[in-house]
Amino acid sequence: MVEAYLPKDLDECLKILNEKKVKIIAGGTDMLIQNRSHTGMSIGYRNDVLYINNLNELKNIYEDDAFVYIGAALSLEKIMESDIAPKLLKETILEMASPAIRHTATLAGNIGNASPAGDSLVSLYLMDAELEIRSINNTRRVFLKDFIKGVRKITLESDELITKVIIPKLMFEKAYFKKVGPRLSDAISKLSFAGAYQIYNNKITDIRIAFGAVNVTVVRDRLLEKKMIGKTIEELKGMIDLLTSWYDPLIVPIDDQRSNKVYRKEVAINLLREFIENLI
Ligand SMILES: Cc1cc2nc3c(=O)[nH]c(=O)nc-3n(C[C@H](O)[C@H](O)[C@H](O)COP(=O)(O)OP(=O)(O)OC[C@H]3O[C@@H](n4cnc5c(N)ncnc54)[C@H](O)[C@@H]3O)c2cc1C
């Protein structure tokens, strides 16, 4: 028999996490699918579960001078409705799932699921997002890129909870997210791409490139990005073949039910080319 816990506030939630072995459920849109029964029986959870989606302390979004802070139980739809959520994140969420799913699904759930095809991860990596993680006795902050270690592998202790997603406030000349899927929304990506840049005096001062679903987690290489900084747009456009050769070894997709590795690799490289060709 599986126990389900519904804490009344965050303190009680952290106490339960400290004392019991439970699986966290936020919106449940991944958990329900992963634990569904194919026999028409009810959901087959194997562990006791802890529901966090009624915790008001985790449903806020606010900002200071440097960051936007998004509560772990705030739905994707509410993030899209917010005036302070980063534009790139809102554009990414618009391409995730359907409105019905977005009304319950959360950003922290997309992160906790740690799928290579998790759409929000691509834009969050691009923006150097961080997480606030709490347990009953500790609060820590970690970069998302250091939190996800591989396919469904995260560095979260059994008594810990993601409480906030923290996103630096950034200025980009242009930033965009592109999802390649069987149809937009309500389908998991075959692959995805996010690119952003900043220019001053015709020279690149910041450039960021990230790919989803072409490796065990998001591909973003800060050293390669640094090599592009200081170049003019014309110089970068003239280096396209070199740039794609830098990224080529990092793009190692797999064959699965959604796509195959040859298609994924070719499209990923084409999206990189398109991004560089369209720098203005
Ligand atoms: C029809 C459908 C379409 C979908 N389309 C997309 C899509 O287009 N793009 C996409 O990326 N995903 C998609 N998904 C997957 C899913 O909706 C997202 O990953 C969503 O963001 C998960 O959020 P959730 O709150 O429902 O997570 P849950 O299912 O509640 O949890 C997911 C995982 O995260 C953990 N977790 C949740 N919250 C926390 C927390 N605060 N601290 C620690 N761990 C936590 C859980 O323990 C679990 O392991 C789709 C799912 C469905 C069913």
Short mmCIF file of N, CA and C in Angstrom, two decimals, residues 95-225:
data_model
loop_
_atom_site.label_atom_id
_atom_site.label_comp_id
_atom_site.label_asym_id
_atom_site.label_seq_id
_atom_site.Cartn_x
_atom_site.Cartn_y
_atom_site.Cartn_z
N GLU A 95 6.03 26.37 -26.60
CA GLU A 95 6.19 25.21 -27.49
C GLU A 95 6.16 23.89 -26.72
N MET A 96 5.91 23.97 -25.42
CA MET A 96 5.87 22.73 -24.62
C MET A 96 4.43 22.29 -24.41
N ALA A 97 4.17 21.05 -24.70
CA ALA A 97 2.89 20.42 -24.37
C ALA A 97 1.68 21.23 -24.85
N SER A 98 0.53 20.96 -24.26
CA SER A 98 -0.73 21.66 -24.61
C SER A 98 -1.09 22.57 -23.44
N PRO A 99 -2.01 23.52 -23.65
CA PRO A 99 -2.42 24.36 -22.51
C PRO A 99 -2.85 23.52 -21.30
N ALA A 100 -3.56 22.44 -21.52
CA ALA A 100 -4.05 21.64 -20.38
C ALA A 100 -2.87 21.11 -19.55
N ILE A 101 -1.86 20.58 -20.23
CA ILE A 101 -0.67 20.07 -19.51
C ILE A 101 0.06 21.24 -18.85
N ARG A 102 0.17 22.35 -19.57
CA ARG A 102 0.94 23.49 -19.03
C ARG A 102 0.28 24.08 -17.78
N HIS A 103 -0.99 23.87 -17.61
CA HIS A 103 -1.66 24.39 -16.41
C HIS A 103 -1.25 23.62 -15.16
N THR A 104 -0.73 22.39 -15.31
CA THR A 104 -0.30 21.66 -14.11
C THR A 104 1.22 21.44 -14.07
N ALA A 105 1.85 21.27 -15.24
CA ALA A 105 3.29 20.98 -15.28
C ALA A 105 4.10 22.15 -14.75
N THR A 106 5.27 21.85 -14.21
CA THR A 106 6.15 22.87 -13.62
C THR A 106 7.53 22.83 -14.27
N LEU A 107 8.26 23.94 -14.07
CA LEU A 107 9.64 24.01 -14.56
C LEU A 107 10.52 23.05 -13.75
N ALA A 108 10.32 23.04 -12.43
CA ALA A 108 11.12 22.16 -11.57
C ALA A 108 10.88 20.69 -11.94
N GLY A 109 9.64 20.38 -12.37
CA GLY A 109 9.35 19.00 -12.79
C GLY A 109 10.09 18.65 -14.07
N ASN A 110 10.17 19.58 -15.00
CA ASN A 110 10.93 19.36 -16.25
C ASN A 110 12.41 19.12 -15.90
N ILE A 111 12.91 19.86 -14.92
CA ILE A 111 14.30 19.70 -14.48
C ILE A 111 14.47 18.37 -13.73
N GLY A 112 13.55 18.09 -12.80
CA GLY A 112 13.65 16.86 -11.99
C GLY A 112 13.57 15.62 -12.86
N ASN A 113 12.87 15.72 -13.97
CA ASN A 113 12.74 14.58 -14.88
C ASN A 113 14.05 14.32 -15.64
N ALA A 114 14.81 15.41 -15.85
CA ALA A 114 16.14 15.33 -16.49
C ALA A 114 16.15 14.50 -17.77
N SER A 115 15.16 14.74 -18.62
CA SER A 115 15.15 14.07 -19.92
C SER A 115 16.05 14.84 -20.87
N PRO A 116 16.80 14.13 -21.74
CA PRO A 116 17.61 14.84 -22.75
C PRO A 116 16.74 15.72 -23.63
N ALA A 117 15.43 15.39 -23.73
CA ALA A 117 14.52 16.14 -24.60
C ALA A 117 13.69 17.16 -23.83
N GLY A 118 14.00 17.40 -22.58
CA GLY A 118 13.25 18.40 -21.79
C GLY A 118 13.46 19.78 -22.40
N ASP A 119 12.39 20.37 -22.91
CA ASP A 119 12.54 21.61 -23.69
C ASP A 119 13.05 22.79 -22.87
N SER A 120 12.52 22.96 -21.66
CA SER A 120 12.93 24.16 -20.91
C SER A 120 14.42 24.13 -20.58
N LEU A 121 14.97 22.92 -20.49
CA LEU A 121 16.38 22.81 -20.09
C LEU A 121 17.30 23.54 -21.06
N VAL A 122 16.95 23.51 -22.33
CA VAL A 122 17.82 24.10 -23.36
C VAL A 122 17.96 25.61 -23.12
N SER A 123 16.81 26.26 -22.91
CA SER A 123 16.85 27.71 -22.67
C SER A 123 17.41 28.02 -21.29
N LEU A 124 17.12 27.16 -20.31
CA LEU A 124 17.66 27.41 -18.96
C LEU A 124 19.18 27.26 -18.93
N TYR A 125 19.72 26.27 -19.64
CA TYR A 125 21.19 26.14 -19.74
C TYR A 125 21.76 27.39 -20.40
N LEU A 126 21.07 27.84 -21.46
CA LEU A 126 21.56 28.99 -22.21
C LEU A 126 21.66 30.23 -21.32
N MET A 127 20.70 30.34 -20.38
CA MET A 127 20.66 31.54 -19.52
C MET A 127 21.45 31.34 -18.22
N ASP A 128 22.18 30.24 -18.09
CA ASP A 128 22.95 29.96 -16.86
C ASP A 128 22.05 29.91 -15.63
N ALA A 129 20.92 29.22 -15.75
CA ALA A 129 19.98 29.15 -14.63
C ALA A 129 20.59 28.38 -13.45
N GLU A 130 20.13 28.76 -12.28
CA GLU A 130 20.54 28.08 -11.05
C GLU A 130 19.30 27.55 -10.33
N LEU A 131 19.52 26.68 -9.35
CA LEU A 131 18.42 26.15 -8.55
C LEU A 131 18.67 26.45 -7.09
N GLU A 132 17.58 26.75 -6.37
CA GLU A 132 17.69 26.75 -4.91
C GLU A 132 17.16 25.40 -4.45
N ILE A 133 17.95 24.73 -3.61
CA ILE A 133 17.57 23.41 -3.14
C ILE A 133 17.56 23.44 -1.61
N ARG A 134 16.46 22.92 -1.06
CA ARG A 134 16.35 22.97 0.41
C ARG A 134 16.13 21.60 1.01
N SER A 135 16.68 21.42 2.21
CA SER A 135 16.32 20.29 3.06
C SER A 135 15.98 20.91 4.40
N ILE A 136 15.63 20.08 5.37
CA ILE A 136 15.18 20.65 6.64
C ILE A 136 16.28 21.50 7.30
N ASN A 137 17.55 21.12 7.10
CA ASN A 137 18.64 21.84 7.78
C ASN A 137 19.51 22.67 6.86
N ASN A 138 19.22 22.71 5.58
CA ASN A 138 20.18 23.34 4.67
C ASN A 138 19.47 23.96 3.46
N THR A 139 20.09 25.06 2.97
CA THR A 139 19.66 25.63 1.69
C THR A 139 20.91 25.77 0.85
N ARG A 140 20.87 25.27 -0.37
CA ARG A 140 22.04 25.43 -1.24
C ARG A 140 21.60 25.93 -2.60
N ARG A 141 22.58 26.46 -3.35
CA ARG A 141 22.30 26.98 -4.68
C ARG A 141 23.26 26.30 -5.64
N VAL A 142 22.76 25.83 -6.75
CA VAL A 142 23.60 25.07 -7.69
C VAL A 142 23.23 25.46 -9.12
N PHE A 143 24.25 25.49 -9.99
CA PHE A 143 23.95 25.74 -11.41
C PHE A 143 23.25 24.50 -11.99
N LEU A 144 22.25 24.76 -12.84
CA LEU A 144 21.52 23.67 -13.46
C LEU A 144 22.48 22.71 -14.18
N LYS A 145 23.50 23.28 -14.84
CA LYS A 145 24.43 22.44 -15.61
C LYS A 145 25.20 21.47 -14.68
N ASP A 146 25.34 21.83 -13.41
CA ASP A 146 26.03 20.94 -12.47
C ASP A 146 25.06 20.01 -11.75
N PHE A 147 23.77 20.32 -11.84
CA PHE A 147 22.75 19.54 -11.15
C PHE A 147 22.36 18.30 -11.96
N ILE A 148 22.31 18.46 -13.28
CA ILE A 148 21.93 17.33 -14.15
C ILE A 148 23.20 16.61 -14.59
N LYS A 149 23.25 15.33 -14.29
CA LYS A 149 24.48 14.57 -14.57
C LYS A 149 24.34 13.61 -15.74
N GLY A 150 23.12 13.43 -16.24
CA GLY A 150 22.92 12.50 -17.35
C GLY A 150 21.44 12.23 -17.52
N VAL A 151 21.13 11.18 -18.28
CA VAL A 151 19.72 10.88 -18.55
C VAL A 151 19.04 10.50 -17.23
N ARG A 152 18.09 11.33 -16.81
CA ARG A 152 17.35 11.14 -15.56
C ARG A 152 18.25 11.04 -14.33
N LYS A 153 19.45 11.61 -14.42
CA LYS A 153 20.37 11.60 -13.27
C LYS A 153 20.54 13.01 -12.74
N ILE A 154 20.11 13.23 -11.50
CA ILE A 154 20.26 14.55 -10.88
C ILE A 154 20.95 14.40 -9.53
N THR A 155 21.55 15.50 -9.10
CA THR A 155 22.26 15.45 -7.82
C THR A 155 21.35 16.01 -6.72
N LEU A 156 20.37 15.23 -6.36
CA LEU A 156 19.41 15.63 -5.32
C LEU A 156 19.37 14.53 -4.27
N GLU A 157 19.62 14.91 -3.00
CA GLU A 157 19.55 13.93 -1.91
C GLU A 157 18.08 13.62 -1.62
N SER A 158 17.87 12.47 -0.96
CA SER A 158 16.48 12.03 -0.75
C SER A 158 15.69 12.97 0.17
N ASP A 159 16.39 13.80 0.97
CA ASP A 159 15.66 14.72 1.85
C ASP A 159 15.58 16.13 1.25
N GLU A 160 15.97 16.27 -0.03
CA GLU A 160 16.03 17.61 -0.64
C GLU A 160 14.88 17.84 -1.63
N LEU A 161 14.62 19.15 -1.81
CA LEU A 161 13.55 19.59 -2.71
C LEU A 161 14.08 20.79 -3.49
N ILE A 162 13.79 20.83 -4.80
CA ILE A 162 14.06 22.07 -5.55
C ILE A 162 12.97 23.05 -5.11
N THR A 163 13.38 24.21 -4.64
CA THR A 163 12.38 25.19 -4.21
C THR A 163 12.24 26.36 -5.19
N LYS A 164 13.34 26.68 -5.91
CA LYS A 164 13.27 27.81 -6.85
C LYS A 164 14.15 27.55 -8.05
N VAL A 165 13.74 28.08 -9.18
CA VAL A 165 14.60 28.16 -10.36
C VAL A 165 14.99 29.64 -10.46
N ILE A 166 16.29 29.89 -10.55
CA ILE A 166 16.81 31.27 -10.48
C ILE A 166 17.49 31.61 -11.81
N ILE A 167 16.98 32.65 -12.45
CA ILE A 167 17.46 32.95 -13.81
C ILE A 167 18.06 34.36 -13.85
N PRO A 168 19.33 34.47 -14.27
CA PRO A 168 19.93 35.81 -14.37
C PRO A 168 19.15 36.68 -15.36
N LYS A 169 19.08 37.97 -15.06
CA LYS A 169 18.46 38.91 -16.01
C LYS A 169 19.50 39.25 -17.06
N LEU A 170 19.20 38.94 -18.28
CA LEU A 170 20.19 39.10 -19.35
C LEU A 170 19.63 39.97 -20.46
N MET A 171 20.51 40.67 -21.14
CA MET A 171 20.10 41.45 -22.31
C MET A 171 20.70 40.79 -23.54
N PHE A 172 19.87 40.41 -24.47
CA PHE A 172 20.37 39.86 -25.73
C PHE A 172 19.88 40.71 -26.89
N GLU A 173 20.72 40.80 -27.91
CA GLU A 173 20.29 41.43 -29.17
C GLU A 173 19.12 40.63 -29.72
N LYS A 174 19.32 39.31 -29.69
CA LYS A 174 18.30 38.39 -30.18
C LYS A 174 18.50 37.06 -29.45
N ALA A 175 17.41 36.43 -29.09
CA ALA A 175 17.49 35.10 -28.47
C ALA A 175 16.30 34.30 -28.94
N TYR A 176 16.53 33.06 -29.32
CA TYR A 176 15.38 32.25 -29.70
C TYR A 176 15.56 30.78 -29.40
N PHE A 177 14.41 30.08 -29.33
CA PHE A 177 14.36 28.65 -29.08
C PHE A 177 13.64 28.02 -30.26
N LYS A 178 14.20 26.94 -30.78
CA LYS A 178 13.53 26.25 -31.89
C LYS A 178 13.35 24.79 -31.53
N LYS A 179 12.13 24.31 -31.67
CA LYS A 179 11.86 22.91 -31.36
C LYS A 179 11.55 22.18 -32.66
N VAL A 180 12.16 21.05 -32.84
CA VAL A 180 11.85 20.23 -34.01
C VAL A 180 11.12 19.00 -33.50
N GLY A 181 9.84 18.91 -33.86
CA GLY A 181 9.04 17.78 -33.38
C GLY A 181 8.06 17.39 -34.44
N PRO A 182 7.30 16.29 -34.23
CA PRO A 182 6.33 15.86 -35.23
C PRO A 182 5.30 16.95 -35.52
N ARG A 183 4.89 17.67 -34.50
CA ARG A 183 4.10 18.90 -34.68
C ARG A 183 4.40 19.74 -33.45
N LEU A 184 4.21 21.05 -33.58
CA LEU A 184 4.56 21.91 -32.46
C LEU A 184 3.66 21.62 -31.26
N SER A 185 4.22 21.70 -30.10
CA SER A 185 3.51 21.48 -28.83
C SER A 185 2.94 20.06 -28.72
N ASP A 186 2.66 19.69 -27.51
CA ASP A 186 2.07 18.41 -27.18
C ASP A 186 2.82 17.21 -27.77
N ALA A 187 4.07 17.43 -28.15
CA ALA A 187 4.88 16.31 -28.63
C ALA A 187 6.29 16.53 -28.13
N ILE A 188 6.94 15.46 -27.72
CA ILE A 188 8.29 15.59 -27.21
C ILE A 188 9.22 15.88 -28.40
N SER A 189 10.23 16.71 -28.16
CA SER A 189 11.13 17.14 -29.24
C SER A 189 11.89 15.98 -29.86
N LYS A 190 12.09 16.07 -31.17
CA LYS A 190 13.12 15.23 -31.81
C LYS A 190 14.47 15.83 -31.45
N LEU A 191 14.55 17.14 -31.51
CA LEU A 191 15.70 17.88 -31.03
C LEU A 191 15.30 19.33 -30.87
N SER A 192 16.14 20.09 -30.20
CA SER A 192 15.82 21.52 -30.03
C SER A 192 17.12 22.31 -30.00
N PHE A 193 16.96 23.62 -30.18
CA PHE A 193 18.12 24.50 -30.29
C PHE A 193 17.77 25.85 -29.65
N ALA A 194 18.71 26.42 -28.95
CA ALA A 194 18.52 27.80 -28.49
C ALA A 194 19.80 28.58 -28.78
N GLY A 195 19.62 29.80 -29.24
CA GLY A 195 20.78 30.64 -29.53
C GLY A 195 20.51 32.05 -29.05
N ALA A 196 21.55 32.75 -28.64
CA ALA A 196 21.39 34.14 -28.19
C ALA A 196 22.71 34.86 -28.39
N TYR A 197 22.64 36.15 -28.64
CA TYR A 197 23.88 36.90 -28.77
C TYR A 197 23.67 38.37 -28.43
N GLN A 198 24.81 39.02 -28.17
CA GLN A 198 24.82 40.44 -27.89
C GLN A 198 25.96 41.05 -28.70
N ILE A 199 25.71 42.24 -29.23
CA ILE A 199 26.71 42.88 -30.09
C ILE A 199 26.97 44.29 -29.59
N TYR A 200 28.23 44.71 -29.64
CA TYR A 200 28.53 46.11 -29.36
C TYR A 200 29.58 46.56 -30.37
N ASN A 201 29.34 47.70 -31.03
CA ASN A 201 30.26 48.18 -32.07
C ASN A 201 30.55 47.12 -33.12
N ASN A 202 29.52 46.42 -33.52
CA ASN A 202 29.61 45.37 -34.55
C ASN A 202 30.43 44.14 -34.12
N LYS A 203 30.84 44.10 -32.84
CA LYS A 203 31.60 42.91 -32.36
C LYS A 203 30.75 42.11 -31.38
N ILE A 204 30.90 40.80 -31.45
CA ILE A 204 30.15 39.91 -30.54
C ILE A 204 30.71 40.08 -29.13
N THR A 205 29.82 40.43 -28.18
CA THR A 205 30.27 40.54 -26.79
C THR A 205 29.77 39.34 -25.96
N ASP A 206 28.73 38.68 -26.44
CA ASP A 206 28.21 37.49 -25.75
C ASP A 206 27.52 36.65 -26.81
N ILE A 207 27.81 35.36 -26.82
CA ILE A 207 27.10 34.47 -27.75
C ILE A 207 26.92 33.13 -27.06
N ARG A 208 25.72 32.59 -27.16
CA ARG A 208 25.39 31.34 -26.46
C ARG A 208 24.63 30.40 -27.40
N ILE A 209 25.00 29.14 -27.35
CA ILE A 209 24.42 28.15 -28.26
C ILE A 209 24.15 26.88 -27.46
N ALA A 210 22.93 26.36 -27.53
CA ALA A 210 22.62 25.13 -26.80
C ALA A 210 21.73 24.22 -27.64
N PHE A 211 21.97 22.92 -27.51
CA PHE A 211 21.19 21.92 -28.26
C PHE A 211 20.53 20.96 -27.26
N GLY A 212 19.29 20.55 -27.56
CA GLY A 212 18.63 19.53 -26.74
C GLY A 212 18.39 18.26 -27.54
N ALA A 213 18.40 17.12 -26.85
CA ALA A 213 18.12 15.80 -27.43
C ALA A 213 19.17 15.33 -28.44
N VAL A 214 20.39 15.84 -28.30
CA VAL A 214 21.46 15.34 -29.17
C VAL A 214 22.62 14.76 -28.35
N ASN A 215 22.41 14.61 -27.05
CA ASN A 215 23.42 14.03 -26.18
C ASN A 215 22.69 13.65 -24.89
N VAL A 216 23.39 13.17 -23.88
CA VAL A 216 22.69 12.71 -22.67
C VAL A 216 22.02 13.86 -21.92
N THR A 217 22.54 15.05 -22.08
CA THR A 217 21.85 16.23 -21.58
C THR A 217 22.16 17.39 -22.52
N VAL A 218 21.73 18.58 -22.14
CA VAL A 218 21.89 19.73 -23.05
C VAL A 218 23.37 19.91 -23.40
N VAL A 219 23.62 20.20 -24.68
CA VAL A 219 24.98 20.51 -25.12
C VAL A 219 25.16 22.02 -25.15
N ARG A 220 26.06 22.50 -24.32
CA ARG A 220 26.47 23.91 -24.41
C ARG A 220 27.95 23.94 -24.04
N ASP A 221 28.77 24.59 -24.84
CA ASP A 221 30.22 24.61 -24.60
C ASP A 221 30.69 26.06 -24.47
N ARG A 222 30.95 26.47 -23.24
CA ARG A 222 31.35 27.87 -23.00
C ARG A 222 32.70 28.21 -23.60
N LEU A 223 33.61 27.23 -23.71
CA LEU A 223 34.93 27.52 -24.29
C LEU A 223 34.80 27.84 -25.78
N LEU A 224 33.94 27.08 -26.46
CA LEU A 224 33.72 27.38 -27.88
C LEU A 224 33.07 28.75 -28.04
N GLU A 225 32.12 29.06 -27.16
CA GLU A 225 31.45 30.38 -27.23
C GLU A 225 32.50 31.49 -27.04
#
